[in-house]
Coordinates of C-alpha atoms and ligand atoms in Angstrom, one line a residue:
M16 CA 11.7 -24.3 -30.0
A17 CA 13.7 -21.3 -30.7
K18 CA 17.4 -21.9 -29.9
L19 CA 20.4 -20.5 -31.5
I20 CA 23.4 -22.4 -32.5
G21 CA 26.7 -20.5 -32.8
T22 CA 30.1 -21.5 -34.1
A23 CA 33.3 -20.9 -32.3
G24 CA 36.9 -21.7 -32.8
H25 CA 40.4 -20.7 -34.3
V26 CA 40.8 -19.0 -37.6
D27 CA 40.6 -21.4 -40.7
H28 CA 39.3 -24.2 -38.6
G29 CA 36.5 -24.8 -41.0
K30 CA 33.5 -23.2 -39.2
T31 CA 32.0 -21.5 -42.5
T32 CA 32.8 -24.4 -44.6
L33 CA 31.1 -26.9 -42.1
I34 CA 28.0 -24.7 -41.8
R35 CA 27.8 -24.7 -45.6
A36 CA 28.2 -28.3 -45.7
L37 CA 25.5 -28.8 -43.1
T38 CA 22.9 -26.3 -44.5
G39 CA 23.9 -25.3 -48.1
I40 CA 24.1 -21.7 -46.9
D41 CA 27.3 -19.6 -47.3
A42 CA 27.4 -17.5 -44.1
D43 CA 30.4 -15.5 -45.6
R44 CA 28.2 -12.8 -47.2
L45 CA 30.6 -9.8 -47.5
P46 CA 32.7 -9.6 -50.9
E47 CA 35.9 -8.8 -48.6
E48 CA 35.2 -12.1 -46.9
K49 CA 34.9 -13.9 -50.1
K50 CA 38.0 -12.4 -51.5
R51 CA 40.1 -13.2 -48.4
G52 CA 38.5 -16.6 -47.7
M53 CA 38.1 -15.5 -44.1
T54 CA 35.1 -14.5 -41.9
I55 CA 35.2 -11.0 -40.7
D56 CA 31.8 -10.3 -39.4
I57 CA 29.1 -12.6 -38.2
G58 CA 27.1 -14.6 -40.7
F59 CA 23.9 -16.4 -40.7
A60 CA 22.3 -19.7 -41.6
Y61 CA 19.6 -22.2 -40.4
I62 CA 19.2 -25.8 -40.2
D63 CA 16.3 -28.2 -40.2
L64 CA 16.9 -30.7 -37.4
P65 CA 15.1 -34.0 -36.7
E66 CA 12.6 -33.6 -33.8
V67 CA 13.7 -30.1 -33.2
G68 CA 12.6 -28.0 -36.4
R69 CA 14.4 -25.1 -37.8
V70 CA 17.1 -23.6 -35.7
S71 CA 19.1 -20.3 -36.5
I72 CA 22.9 -20.5 -36.7
V73 CA 25.3 -17.6 -36.3
D74 CA 28.8 -18.2 -37.7
V75 CA 31.4 -16.1 -36.1
P76 CA 35.0 -15.0 -37.4
G77 CA 38.0 -16.8 -35.8
H78 CA 40.7 -14.5 -36.3
E79 CA 41.7 -12.7 -33.1
K80 CA 41.5 -9.4 -34.9
F81 CA 37.7 -9.7 -35.2
I82 CA 37.0 -11.0 -31.9
H83 CA 34.6 -8.2 -31.0
N84 CA 32.4 -9.5 -33.9
M85 CA 32.8 -13.1 -32.6
L86 CA 31.4 -11.6 -29.3
V87 CA 28.5 -10.1 -31.1
G88 CA 27.4 -13.6 -32.3
A89 CA 28.5 -15.6 -29.1
L90 CA 26.4 -13.2 -26.8
G91 CA 23.1 -14.7 -27.9
I92 CA 23.8 -18.4 -28.4
D93 CA 22.4 -21.3 -26.5
V94 CA 24.4 -24.2 -28.1
A95 CA 28.0 -23.7 -29.2
L96 CA 29.6 -25.6 -32.1
L97 CA 33.3 -25.3 -31.3
C98 CA 35.2 -26.1 -34.5
I99 CA 38.7 -27.6 -34.0
S100 CA 40.7 -28.7 -37.0
A101 CA 42.0 -32.3 -36.8
D102 CA 45.2 -31.4 -38.3
E103 CA 46.0 -28.5 -36.0
A104 CA 44.0 -29.3 -32.9
V105 CA 43.9 -26.9 -30.0
M106 CA 45.0 -23.3 -31.0
P107 CA 45.0 -19.9 -29.1
Q108 CA 41.5 -18.8 -30.2
T109 CA 40.2 -22.4 -29.5
R110 CA 41.0 -21.7 -25.9
E111 CA 40.0 -18.1 -25.8
H112 CA 36.6 -18.9 -27.5
L113 CA 36.0 -21.8 -25.1
Q114 CA 36.7 -19.4 -22.2
I115 CA 34.3 -16.9 -23.5
L116 CA 31.6 -19.6 -24.0
E117 CA 32.1 -20.6 -20.4
L118 CA 31.5 -17.2 -19.1
L119 CA 28.1 -16.8 -21.2
P120 CA 24.7 -18.4 -20.6
V121 CA 25.6 -21.0 -23.2
D122 CA 23.7 -24.4 -22.4
K123 CA 25.6 -27.0 -24.2
L124 CA 28.9 -27.4 -26.2
V125 CA 29.3 -29.7 -29.2
V126 CA 32.9 -30.0 -30.6
A127 CA 33.2 -30.7 -34.4
L128 CA 36.7 -32.0 -35.2
T129 CA 36.8 -30.4 -38.5
R130 CA 38.8 -31.1 -41.7
A131 CA 39.0 -34.8 -40.5
D132 CA 40.1 -35.9 -44.0
L133 CA 43.4 -34.0 -43.6
A134 CA 44.5 -35.9 -40.6
D135 CA 45.5 -39.7 -40.6
A136 CA 44.4 -42.0 -37.9
E137 CA 47.2 -41.2 -35.5
T138 CA 46.9 -37.4 -35.9
R139 CA 43.3 -37.6 -35.3
E140 CA 43.6 -39.7 -32.0
L141 CA 46.1 -37.2 -30.9
A142 CA 43.8 -34.4 -31.6
I143 CA 40.9 -36.0 -30.0
A144 CA 42.9 -36.6 -26.7
E145 CA 44.1 -32.9 -26.9
V146 CA 40.5 -31.7 -27.3
R147 CA 39.1 -34.1 -24.6
E148 CA 41.7 -32.6 -22.1
L149 CA 40.6 -29.1 -22.9
V150 CA 37.1 -29.7 -22.6
A151 CA 37.3 -31.7 -19.5
G152 CA 38.9 -28.7 -17.8
S153 CA 35.7 -26.5 -18.7
R154 CA 32.2 -26.5 -17.5
F155 CA 31.3 -28.5 -20.8
G156 CA 33.2 -31.6 -19.5
E157 CA 30.6 -34.0 -21.2
A158 CA 30.6 -32.4 -24.6
A159 CA 30.5 -34.8 -27.6
I160 CA 33.4 -34.6 -30.1
V161 CA 32.4 -35.5 -33.6
P162 CA 34.9 -35.8 -36.4
V163 CA 33.6 -34.3 -39.6
S164 CA 34.8 -33.5 -43.0
A165 CA 33.0 -31.0 -45.4
I166 CA 34.8 -32.5 -48.3
T167 CA 33.9 -36.3 -47.9
G168 CA 30.8 -35.7 -45.9
E169 CA 32.3 -37.8 -43.0
G170 CA 30.3 -37.2 -39.7
L171 CA 27.7 -34.7 -40.9
E172 CA 24.9 -36.8 -40.1
E173 CA 26.3 -37.7 -36.7
L174 CA 26.7 -34.0 -36.1
R175 CA 23.2 -33.3 -37.0
Q176 CA 22.0 -36.0 -34.6
T177 CA 24.2 -34.6 -32.0
L178 CA 23.0 -31.1 -32.3
S179 CA 19.5 -32.3 -32.3
Q180 CA 20.1 -34.1 -29.1
A181 CA 21.8 -31.0 -27.5
L182 CA 18.9 -28.8 -28.4
K183 CA 16.1 -31.4 -27.6
G184 CA 17.0 -31.3 -23.8
S185 CA 16.6 -27.7 -23.3
E186 CA 13.3 -25.9 -23.3
S187 CA 13.4 -22.4 -24.6
D188 CA 12.2 -19.8 -22.3
T189 CA 10.3 -16.9 -23.7
K190 CA 9.5 -15.2 -20.5
G191 CA 10.1 -11.3 -20.0
A192 CA 9.9 -8.3 -22.0
W193 CA 11.3 -8.6 -25.5
Y194 CA 14.5 -6.9 -26.8
L195 CA 16.7 -7.2 -29.7
P196 CA 20.4 -6.2 -29.9
I197 CA 20.7 -4.7 -33.3
D198 CA 23.7 -6.2 -35.2
R199 CA 22.6 -4.8 -38.7
A200 CA 20.5 -2.0 -40.0
F201 CA 19.5 -1.3 -43.5
T202 CA 16.5 -0.1 -45.6
V203 CA 14.3 -2.3 -48.0
K204 CA 12.8 -0.4 -50.8
G205 CA 9.1 0.2 -50.2
H206 CA 9.3 -1.0 -46.6
G207 CA 11.7 1.3 -44.9
V208 CA 14.1 0.5 -42.0
V209 CA 14.9 -3.1 -41.1
V210 CA 17.1 -4.0 -38.1
T211 CA 18.4 -7.5 -37.5
G212 CA 19.6 -9.4 -34.5
T213 CA 19.3 -12.4 -32.2
L214 CA 16.2 -11.8 -30.1
A215 CA 17.6 -11.9 -26.6
Q216 CA 14.4 -12.2 -24.5
G217 CA 10.9 -12.6 -24.7
K218 CA 8.5 -12.9 -27.8
V219 CA 7.9 -10.1 -30.4
K220 CA 4.7 -9.7 -32.3
T221 CA 3.9 -7.7 -35.4
G222 CA 2.2 -4.3 -34.4
D223 CA 4.2 -4.2 -31.1
K224 CA 5.2 -0.8 -29.8
A225 CA 8.9 -0.5 -28.8
L226 CA 11.6 1.8 -27.9
L227 CA 14.9 2.2 -29.7
M228 CA 17.9 2.7 -27.3
P229 CA 19.8 4.7 -26.5
G230 CA 17.5 7.6 -27.3
S231 CA 14.1 6.1 -26.4
I232 CA 12.9 6.7 -29.9
D233 CA 9.3 5.4 -30.2
V234 CA 9.0 2.9 -33.0
R235 CA 6.5 0.1 -34.1
V236 CA 7.2 -3.4 -35.4
K237 CA 5.5 -3.3 -38.9
A238 CA 6.7 -6.8 -40.0
I239 CA 8.9 -9.6 -38.7
R240 CA 11.1 -11.9 -40.9
C241 CA 13.0 -14.9 -39.9
H242 CA 15.4 -16.6 -42.4
D243 CA 13.7 -14.5 -45.0
E244 CA 10.2 -15.9 -44.2
P245 CA 7.5 -13.5 -42.9
L246 CA 6.3 -14.3 -39.4
E247 CA 3.7 -12.9 -37.0
Q248 CA 5.9 -13.4 -34.1
A249 CA 9.5 -14.4 -33.2
E250 CA 10.9 -15.5 -29.8
K251 CA 14.1 -15.7 -27.9
G252 CA 17.0 -17.2 -29.8
Q253 CA 15.7 -16.5 -33.3
R254 CA 17.7 -14.6 -35.8
T255 CA 15.1 -11.8 -36.4
A256 CA 14.6 -9.0 -38.8
L257 CA 12.2 -6.3 -37.7
N258 CA 10.8 -3.8 -40.1
L259 CA 10.3 -0.7 -37.9
T260 CA 8.3 2.3 -38.5
G261 CA 9.1 5.7 -36.8
I262 CA 12.7 5.9 -37.6
K263 CA 15.2 6.7 -40.4
L264 CA 18.3 4.7 -41.2
E265 CA 20.5 7.5 -39.8
D266 CA 18.8 7.1 -36.4
V267 CA 20.0 3.5 -35.9
K268 CA 23.3 1.6 -35.9
R269 CA 24.8 -1.6 -34.7
G270 CA 25.2 -1.7 -31.0
M271 CA 21.8 -0.1 -30.3
A272 CA 18.9 -2.2 -29.3
V273 CA 15.1 -2.2 -29.5
G274 CA 12.7 -3.6 -27.1
E275 CA 9.2 -3.4 -25.7
P276 CA 8.9 -0.5 -23.2
G277 CA 10.5 -1.5 -19.9
A278 CA 12.9 -4.0 -21.3
L279 CA 15.8 -1.7 -22.0
F280 CA 17.6 1.0 -19.9
E281 CA 19.6 3.8 -21.4
T282 CA 22.6 3.9 -19.1
S283 CA 26.3 4.7 -18.8
I284 CA 26.7 3.4 -15.2
F285 CA 25.6 -0.1 -14.4
D286 CA 26.4 -2.9 -12.1
A287 CA 27.2 -6.6 -13.0
Q288 CA 28.1 -9.8 -11.5
I289 CA 31.3 -11.0 -13.0
T290 CA 33.3 -14.1 -13.1
W291 CA 36.9 -12.9 -13.5
V292 CA 39.4 -14.9 -15.6
G293 CA 42.0 -12.3 -16.0
S294 CA 43.7 -9.9 -13.4
V295 CA 41.7 -6.6 -12.8
K296 CA 42.6 -3.4 -11.2
H297 CA 40.1 -0.8 -9.8
G298 CA 39.7 2.1 -12.1
M299 CA 41.1 0.4 -15.3
R300 CA 39.8 1.1 -18.8
V301 CA 37.9 -1.9 -20.2
R302 CA 35.9 -2.9 -23.3
V303 CA 32.4 -4.1 -22.4
S304 CA 30.6 -6.3 -25.0
M305 CA 27.0 -6.5 -24.5
G306 CA 24.4 -7.2 -27.2
A307 CA 25.9 -6.0 -30.3
E308 CA 27.9 -3.2 -28.7
E309 CA 31.3 -2.8 -27.6
A310 CA 31.4 0.0 -25.0
I311 CA 34.6 1.6 -23.5
G312 CA 34.6 2.7 -20.0
K313 CA 36.1 2.2 -16.5
L314 CA 35.8 -0.7 -14.1
F315 CA 35.1 -0.1 -10.4
L316 CA 35.5 -2.9 -8.1
N317 CA 33.9 -3.4 -4.8
D318 CA 35.8 -4.3 -1.5
R319 CA 32.9 -6.4 -0.1
E320 CA 31.7 -8.1 -3.1
P321 CA 34.5 -9.2 -5.4
G322 CA 32.0 -10.6 -7.9
V323 CA 30.1 -7.2 -8.2
A324 CA 31.5 -4.7 -10.5
Q325 CA 30.5 -1.3 -11.6
F326 CA 31.1 0.0 -15.1
R327 CA 31.0 3.8 -16.0
L328 CA 31.0 4.1 -19.7
D329 CA 32.2 6.9 -21.9
A330 CA 28.7 7.0 -23.7
P331 CA 25.3 5.7 -22.8
V332 CA 24.3 2.3 -24.1
A333 CA 21.1 0.2 -24.1
C334 CA 21.2 -2.3 -21.3
A335 CA 18.9 -4.8 -20.0
M336 CA 18.5 -6.6 -16.5
N337 CA 20.4 -9.9 -16.7
Q338 CA 21.9 -9.1 -20.1
P339 CA 25.1 -11.3 -20.5
L340 CA 28.3 -9.4 -21.1
I341 CA 32.0 -10.1 -21.6
I342 CA 34.8 -7.7 -20.3
R343 CA 38.2 -7.2 -22.0
R344 CA 41.2 -5.1 -21.1
Y345 CA 41.1 -1.9 -23.2
S346 CA 44.7 -2.6 -24.5
P347 CA 45.8 -5.2 -25.2
P348 CA 42.3 -6.4 -25.4
D349 CA 42.7 -9.5 -23.2
L350 CA 39.7 -11.5 -21.9
L351 CA 39.0 -10.3 -18.4
G352 CA 35.8 -12.0 -17.4
G353 CA 32.1 -12.2 -18.1
G354 CA 28.7 -12.3 -16.5
R355 CA 25.4 -10.5 -16.2
V356 CA 23.9 -7.1 -15.7
S357 CA 22.6 -6.8 -12.0
V358 CA 21.7 -3.2 -12.0
P359 CA 20.9 -1.7 -15.3
Q360 CA 21.1 1.9 -14.1
S361 CA 23.2 2.3 -11.2
K362 CA 24.6 5.2 -9.1
P363 CA 28.3 5.8 -8.7
R364 CA 29.6 4.0 -5.7
R365 CA 32.7 4.0 -3.5
K366 CA 34.9 1.0 -3.5
S367 CA 34.2 0.5 0.2
E368 CA 30.4 1.0 0.0
K369 CA 28.1 -1.9 0.2
A370 CA 27.0 -3.1 -3.3
I371 CA 23.6 -4.3 -3.9
V372 CA 23.6 -8.0 -4.9
V373 CA 20.3 -8.9 -6.4
E374 CA 19.8 -12.7 -6.6
Q375 CA 19.3 -13.3 -10.3
K376 CA 16.9 -16.2 -9.9
G377 CA 15.2 -14.7 -6.8
S378 CA 11.5 -13.7 -6.9
D379 CA 10.3 -10.1 -7.2
D380 CA 9.7 -9.9 -3.5
E381 CA 13.3 -11.0 -2.6
G382 CA 14.5 -8.5 -5.2
I383 CA 12.7 -5.6 -3.6
L384 CA 13.8 -6.6 -0.1
S385 CA 17.3 -6.9 -1.1
V386 CA 17.4 -3.6 -2.7
L387 CA 15.8 -2.1 0.5
E388 CA 18.0 -4.0 3.0
G389 CA 20.0 -1.6 5.2
Q390 CA 19.1 1.5 3.2
I391 CA 18.3 3.8 6.0
A392 CA 17.7 6.7 3.7
G393 CA 14.9 4.7 1.9
V394 CA 14.8 4.0 -1.7
L395 CA 12.4 5.5 -4.4
T396 CA 10.1 3.5 -6.6
E397 CA 11.9 4.5 -9.7
E398 CA 15.2 3.3 -8.1
I399 CA 13.9 -0.1 -7.1
C400 CA 12.5 -0.6 -10.6
R401 CA 15.7 0.5 -12.2
R402 CA 17.8 -1.8 -10.0
L403 CA 15.6 -4.8 -10.7
G404 CA 14.9 -4.0 -14.3
K405 CA 11.1 -4.1 -13.9
T406 CA 8.4 -1.5 -14.4
P407 CA 6.4 -0.2 -11.6
Q408 CA 3.3 -2.0 -13.0
A409 CA 5.1 -5.4 -12.9
L410 CA 6.0 -4.9 -9.3
G411 CA 2.8 -3.3 -8.2
T412 CA 1.2 -6.4 -6.6
T413 CA 4.5 -7.4 -4.9
F414 CA 4.7 -4.1 -3.1
E415 CA 1.2 -4.6 -1.9
T416 CA 1.8 -8.1 -0.7
L417 CA 5.0 -6.9 1.2
L418 CA 3.1 -4.0 2.8
R419 CA 0.4 -6.3 4.0
E420 CA 2.9 -8.7 5.5
G421 CA 4.5 -5.8 7.1
K422 CA 7.9 -6.4 5.5
L423 CA 8.1 -2.9 4.1
L424 CA 6.7 0.5 4.6
G425 CA 6.0 3.1 1.9
F426 CA 5.9 6.9 2.2
A427 CA 4.5 8.3 -0.9
G428 CA 7.0 6.4 -3.1
L429 CA 9.9 6.3 -0.6
W430 CA 10.2 2.6 0.4
Y431 CA 11.8 1.1 3.5
A432 CA 12.3 -2.5 4.6
S433 CA 10.9 -2.5 8.2
P434 CA 14.2 -3.0 10.1
A435 CA 15.8 -0.1 8.0
F436 CA 12.9 2.2 8.8
Q437 CA 13.0 1.4 12.6
E438 CA 16.7 2.3 12.5
A439 CA 16.0 5.6 10.5
A440 CA 13.1 6.4 12.8
E441 CA 15.4 6.0 15.8
K442 CA 18.0 8.2 14.3
Y443 CA 15.5 10.9 13.5
L444 CA 14.0 10.8 17.1
E445 CA 17.5 10.8 18.6
T446 CA 18.3 13.9 16.6
L447 CA 15.0 15.5 17.6
L448 CA 15.9 15.1 21.3
F449 CA 19.4 16.4 20.5
V450 CA 17.9 19.6 18.8
H451 CA 15.6 20.0 21.6
S452 CA 18.5 20.0 23.9
K453 CA 20.0 23.0 22.0
F454 CA 16.9 25.0 22.2
P455 CA 15.5 24.2 25.6
T456 CA 13.1 27.0 25.6
Q457 CA 11.3 26.0 22.5
A458 CA 8.7 23.3 22.7
M459 CA 8.5 22.6 19.0
Q460 CA 11.2 22.3 16.3
P461 CA 11.0 22.8 12.5
R462 CA 10.9 19.4 11.0
E463 CA 13.4 20.1 8.2
R464 CA 15.9 21.3 10.8
V465 CA 15.8 17.8 12.4
A466 CA 15.9 16.1 9.0
E467 CA 19.0 17.9 8.0
A468 CA 20.6 17.3 11.3
S469 CA 19.9 13.7 11.1
K470 CA 21.4 13.5 7.5
L471 CA 18.3 11.5 6.5
K472 CA 17.3 13.7 3.5
W473 CA 13.7 13.4 4.2
A474 CA 11.7 16.2 2.6
G475 CA 8.4 17.3 1.1
K476 CA 5.6 14.6 0.9
H477 CA 7.8 11.8 1.9
L478 CA 8.6 13.7 5.2
D479 CA 4.7 14.6 5.6
R480 CA 3.9 10.8 5.4
I481 CA 6.8 9.6 7.6
L482 CA 6.0 12.2 10.4
A483 CA 2.1 11.3 10.2
H484 CA 3.3 7.7 10.6
L485 CA 5.4 8.4 13.6
S486 CA 2.8 10.7 15.2
A487 CA 0.2 8.0 14.8
E488 CA 2.4 5.7 16.5
G489 CA 2.7 8.3 19.3
R490 CA 6.4 8.6 18.8
L491 CA 6.4 12.5 18.2
T492 CA 3.9 15.3 18.2
V493 CA 3.3 17.2 15.0
Q494 CA 1.9 20.6 14.7
G495 CA 2.0 22.0 11.1
T496 CA 5.7 21.9 10.3
L497 CA 6.8 21.9 13.8
I498 CA 7.5 18.6 15.8
R499 CA 8.1 17.8 19.4
H500 CA 9.6 14.7 21.0
P501 CA 7.1 13.3 23.8
E502 CA 10.0 13.1 26.3
F503 CA 10.9 16.7 25.9
K504 CA 9.8 19.2 28.4
V505 CA 10.5 23.0 27.8
Q506 CA 12.5 24.5 30.5
L507 CA 10.9 27.5 32.1
S508 CA 12.4 30.2 34.4
P509 CA 11.1 30.2 38.0
R510 CA 9.3 33.6 37.0
Q511 CA 7.9 32.2 33.8
R512 CA 6.6 29.2 35.7
A513 CA 4.8 31.3 38.3
L514 CA 3.1 33.5 35.8
L515 CA 2.1 30.6 33.5
D516 CA 0.5 28.9 36.6
R517 CA -1.5 31.8 37.1
V518 CA -2.6 32.0 33.6
L519 CA -3.5 28.3 33.7
D520 CA -5.4 28.8 36.9
L521 CA -7.5 31.6 35.3
M522 CA -8.2 29.6 32.2
Q523 CA -9.4 26.7 34.3
K524 CA -11.6 28.9 36.3
S525 CA -13.3 30.4 33.2
G526 CA -14.9 27.1 32.2
L527 CA -15.5 27.1 28.5
S528 CA -15.4 30.8 28.1
T529 CA -11.7 31.2 28.3
P530 CA -10.0 34.7 28.2
N531 CA -8.2 35.8 25.2
V532 CA -4.6 37.4 25.6
H533 CA -6.0 40.9 26.2
E534 CA -8.3 39.6 28.9
I535 CA -5.6 37.6 30.4
G536 CA -3.4 40.9 30.8
L537 CA -6.3 42.7 32.3
N538 CA -7.2 39.9 34.8
L539 CA -3.6 39.4 35.9
N540 CA -2.7 43.0 35.8
I541 CA 0.2 42.5 33.5
P542 CA 1.1 44.4 30.4
P543 CA -0.2 43.1 27.0
Q544 CA 3.2 42.2 25.7
A545 CA 3.9 40.1 28.8
A546 CA 0.5 38.4 28.5
E547 CA 1.2 37.7 25.0
E548 CA 4.7 36.3 25.8
I549 CA 3.6 34.0 28.6
V550 CA 0.8 32.5 26.4
K551 CA 3.4 31.8 23.7
V552 CA 5.7 30.2 26.3
G553 CA 2.6 28.1 27.6
M554 CA 1.9 27.0 23.9
Q555 CA 5.5 26.0 23.4
A556 CA 5.5 24.0 26.6
G557 CA 2.4 22.2 25.4
E558 CA 0.5 23.6 28.4
I559 CA -1.8 25.9 26.4
L560 CA -3.6 24.9 23.1
R561 CA -4.5 27.6 20.6
V562 CA -7.7 26.3 19.2
A563 CA -8.2 29.3 17.0
E564 CA -7.0 32.8 16.7
G565 CA -7.5 34.2 20.1
V566 CA -9.1 31.2 21.6
F567 CA -7.0 29.1 24.0
Y568 CA -7.6 26.1 26.2
T569 CA -5.5 24.0 28.5
P570 CA -5.0 20.4 27.3
A571 CA -6.8 19.2 30.5
Q572 CA -10.0 21.4 29.4
I573 CA -9.9 19.9 25.9
A574 CA -9.8 16.3 27.3
E575 CA -12.7 17.1 29.6
I576 CA -14.8 18.5 26.7
R577 CA -14.1 15.5 24.7
Q578 CA -15.2 13.2 27.4
R579 CA -18.4 15.2 28.0
M580 CA -19.1 15.1 24.3
T581 CA -18.7 11.4 24.1
A582 CA -20.9 10.9 27.2
S583 CA -23.6 13.3 25.8
F584 CA -23.6 12.4 22.0
G585 CA -22.1 8.9 21.8
K586 CA -22.5 7.9 18.2
K587 CA -25.4 10.2 17.5
S588 CA -24.8 13.2 15.2
F589 CA -25.4 16.7 16.7
A590 CA -25.7 20.1 15.5
A591 CA -23.6 23.1 16.8
A592 CA -26.6 24.4 18.7
E593 CA -27.0 21.3 20.8
F594 CA -23.3 21.5 21.6
R595 CA -23.7 25.0 22.8
D596 CA -26.8 24.2 24.9
I597 CA -25.0 21.3 26.7
F598 CA -21.9 23.3 27.4
G599 CA -23.8 26.7 28.1
T600 CA -21.2 28.8 26.1
S601 CA -21.4 31.1 23.2
R602 CA -21.0 30.8 19.6
K603 CA -17.8 32.6 19.9
Y604 CA -16.3 29.4 21.4
V605 CA -18.5 26.7 19.8
I606 CA -17.5 27.1 16.4
P607 CA -13.7 27.3 16.9
L608 CA -13.8 24.2 19.2
L609 CA -15.8 22.1 16.8
E610 CA -13.6 23.0 14.0
F611 CA -10.6 22.2 16.2
F612 CA -12.2 18.8 16.9
D613 CA -12.7 18.2 13.2
A614 CA -9.0 18.9 12.5
Q615 CA -8.0 16.7 15.3
R616 CA -10.3 14.1 13.6
F617 CA -12.1 13.7 16.8
T618 CA -15.2 14.6 15.0
T619 CA -16.5 14.6 11.4
R620 CA -18.6 17.1 10.0
I621 CA -21.5 15.9 7.7
G622 CA -23.6 18.7 6.4
D623 CA -24.5 20.9 9.3
N624 CA -24.1 18.2 11.9
R625 CA -21.2 16.4 13.2
V626 CA -20.4 12.8 14.6
I627 CA -17.8 11.6 17.0
N628 CA -15.4 9.3 15.3
A629 CA -14.9 5.8 16.4
P630 CA -11.7 5.7 18.3
Ligands
LIG30 N1 40.3 -30.5 -46.6 C1 39.4 -29.8 -46.1 N2 39.5 -28.6 -46.0 C2 38.5 -27.9 -45.3 C3 37.5 -28.4 -44.7 N3 36.8 -27.6 -44.1 C4 37.4 -26.3 -44.4 N4 38.4 -26.7 -45.1 C5 39.3 -25.5 -45.6 O1 39.8 -24.7 -44.6 C6 40.0 -23.3 -44.9 C7 39.3 -22.5 -43.9 O2 37.9 -22.8 -43.9 P1 36.9 -21.9 -43.4 O3 35.6 -22.5 -43.4 O4 36.8 -20.5 -44.1 O5 37.3 -21.6 -41.9 P2 36.7 -20.6 -40.8 O6 36.9 -21.3 -39.5 O7 35.4 -20.3 -41.1 O8 37.8 -19.4 -40.8 P3 37.4 -18.0 -40.2 O9 36.0 -17.7 -40.2 O10 38.1 -17.1 -40.9 O11 37.9 -18.0 -38.8 C8 39.4 -23.2 -46.4 O12 40.4 -23.2 -47.2 C9 38.5 -24.4 -46.5 O13 38.4 -24.8 -47.8 C10 37.4 -30.0 -44.8 O14 36.5 -30.5 -44.0 N5 38.4 -30.5 -45.4
LIG31 MG1 34.5 -18.5 -41.2

């Protein structure tokens, strides 16, 4: 059971004193804090609770000037201990802290009505009524209110029981890759660099390899301590000190994070799902508290999804999927909202553009499909992983399952949801017809020209795979880097038509020993250039096939040869000589034909023989 208790509440409402009374530990560790009697930065303690065990406590400052430090503590807690002084009752930071706790993934709230010895019965009653009303208006409506005094010891035992009760109900969740937002870094003589923080997710073990972010510095966890005791492992919610190898103290500072590879992303643009409590404007400057960092940047809203915001930061930060965050105005630093990271590394997006909303609790397959939905340009593997905050390895089997179920298509790392691919394919094929109409005498079009005109940005190996897929579906014809739409017919002039018909007639009559361009010229009594020209036109029209350099057949001839081969050889393997004997032609035609059939995947060459492939 690793859960974290965190204090909250207005300045001087007795948070640190209460923690000392409960645990014997003074969480105000800085000399400046002792001098001023005021908490400045987060402090730490732990408590042994009946039926729960040892639980970490983080104590935060109440003064509004130190609210960024309060947030460093609050961002990791599971159970909040809101301290409200019985003599003063609800004050500005009481409200502000409660509002912050409501925006964070805090499970439970317990109210300590502190300094109870300073309030007479009537004052106490009034304070309780005021607190009850405050809490009732929050998502912690059922919170217990326990009057306590650090001086007389009143209520301390009841508070311990109440905290136990609050912690017992909730099971800790150690799923996911571990990461630790760093709130302190220092060196220990003979051991090197130690970083501390509240483990935000997962479970860390000694010997683990990790990355320090931003910067992606390789480190290793040499030792773990928790409340000054050495441990082999620590889990989410524990105040954790990690002794790291591989870095120097100057490499690390508060606000960075360390985590197992894949847990953290270095980012300056991310998306988050936010609940707003203040009024926000598109493009406004904001402070983003996440982990132990306060980053400055700009807020970008989305027209279609008011709950999805994009943040573009002045400098990169370490960021994890689902990481909780709090947003404040840059100046004055009023609370604006809070939520969770939904896309750790995002791309700049226009206000009117569709934002990707990834369901937080959704399974991986829903996540992948929601990233791909409506994306007619397709999405790359890395992009999907970034958006879901998962490694490609972690998503591998999910991709396979979705492929098998026909819900998505993959083209060398470019992924599509099936409906989005159909839409993209139609767009490409329509564009192909349009390009054909611009060049009516060219049978084939360069595939890149079509991709560009369709604005689909398909290129390289992705384009190879997509066209192979469309060609296998019979939706277009591919020859090298040229493509043709099956519905398109080249337009020939009457002269070209007449001459081409004579060429085809000659070829048909020649059986397998078809003429080359030179022989065509001689036979039809036309100049060599004219013969060459008309053969080219015939090829573009798809009425002449070039089987090899200087070897041409009509599609009908090829179809007939294939039929005869099937009839003669069936599933038996055959040698080139057998083929020659059956067709009674010379080697000059046999080898080009067989190689053409291999390339067409009609036959497969095995050693010196070939077999006809099953259809
Ligand atoms: N009489 C009485 N005084 C208390 C009690 N608890 C705290 N105090 C006094 O209240 C003052 C503030 O207490 P702290 O514990 O420092 O308050 P805090 O909430 O930690 O203050 P910040 O961290 O600065 O926000 C100190 O002078 C304490 O001695 C209590 O139960 N009874
Ligand atoms: Mg304090």
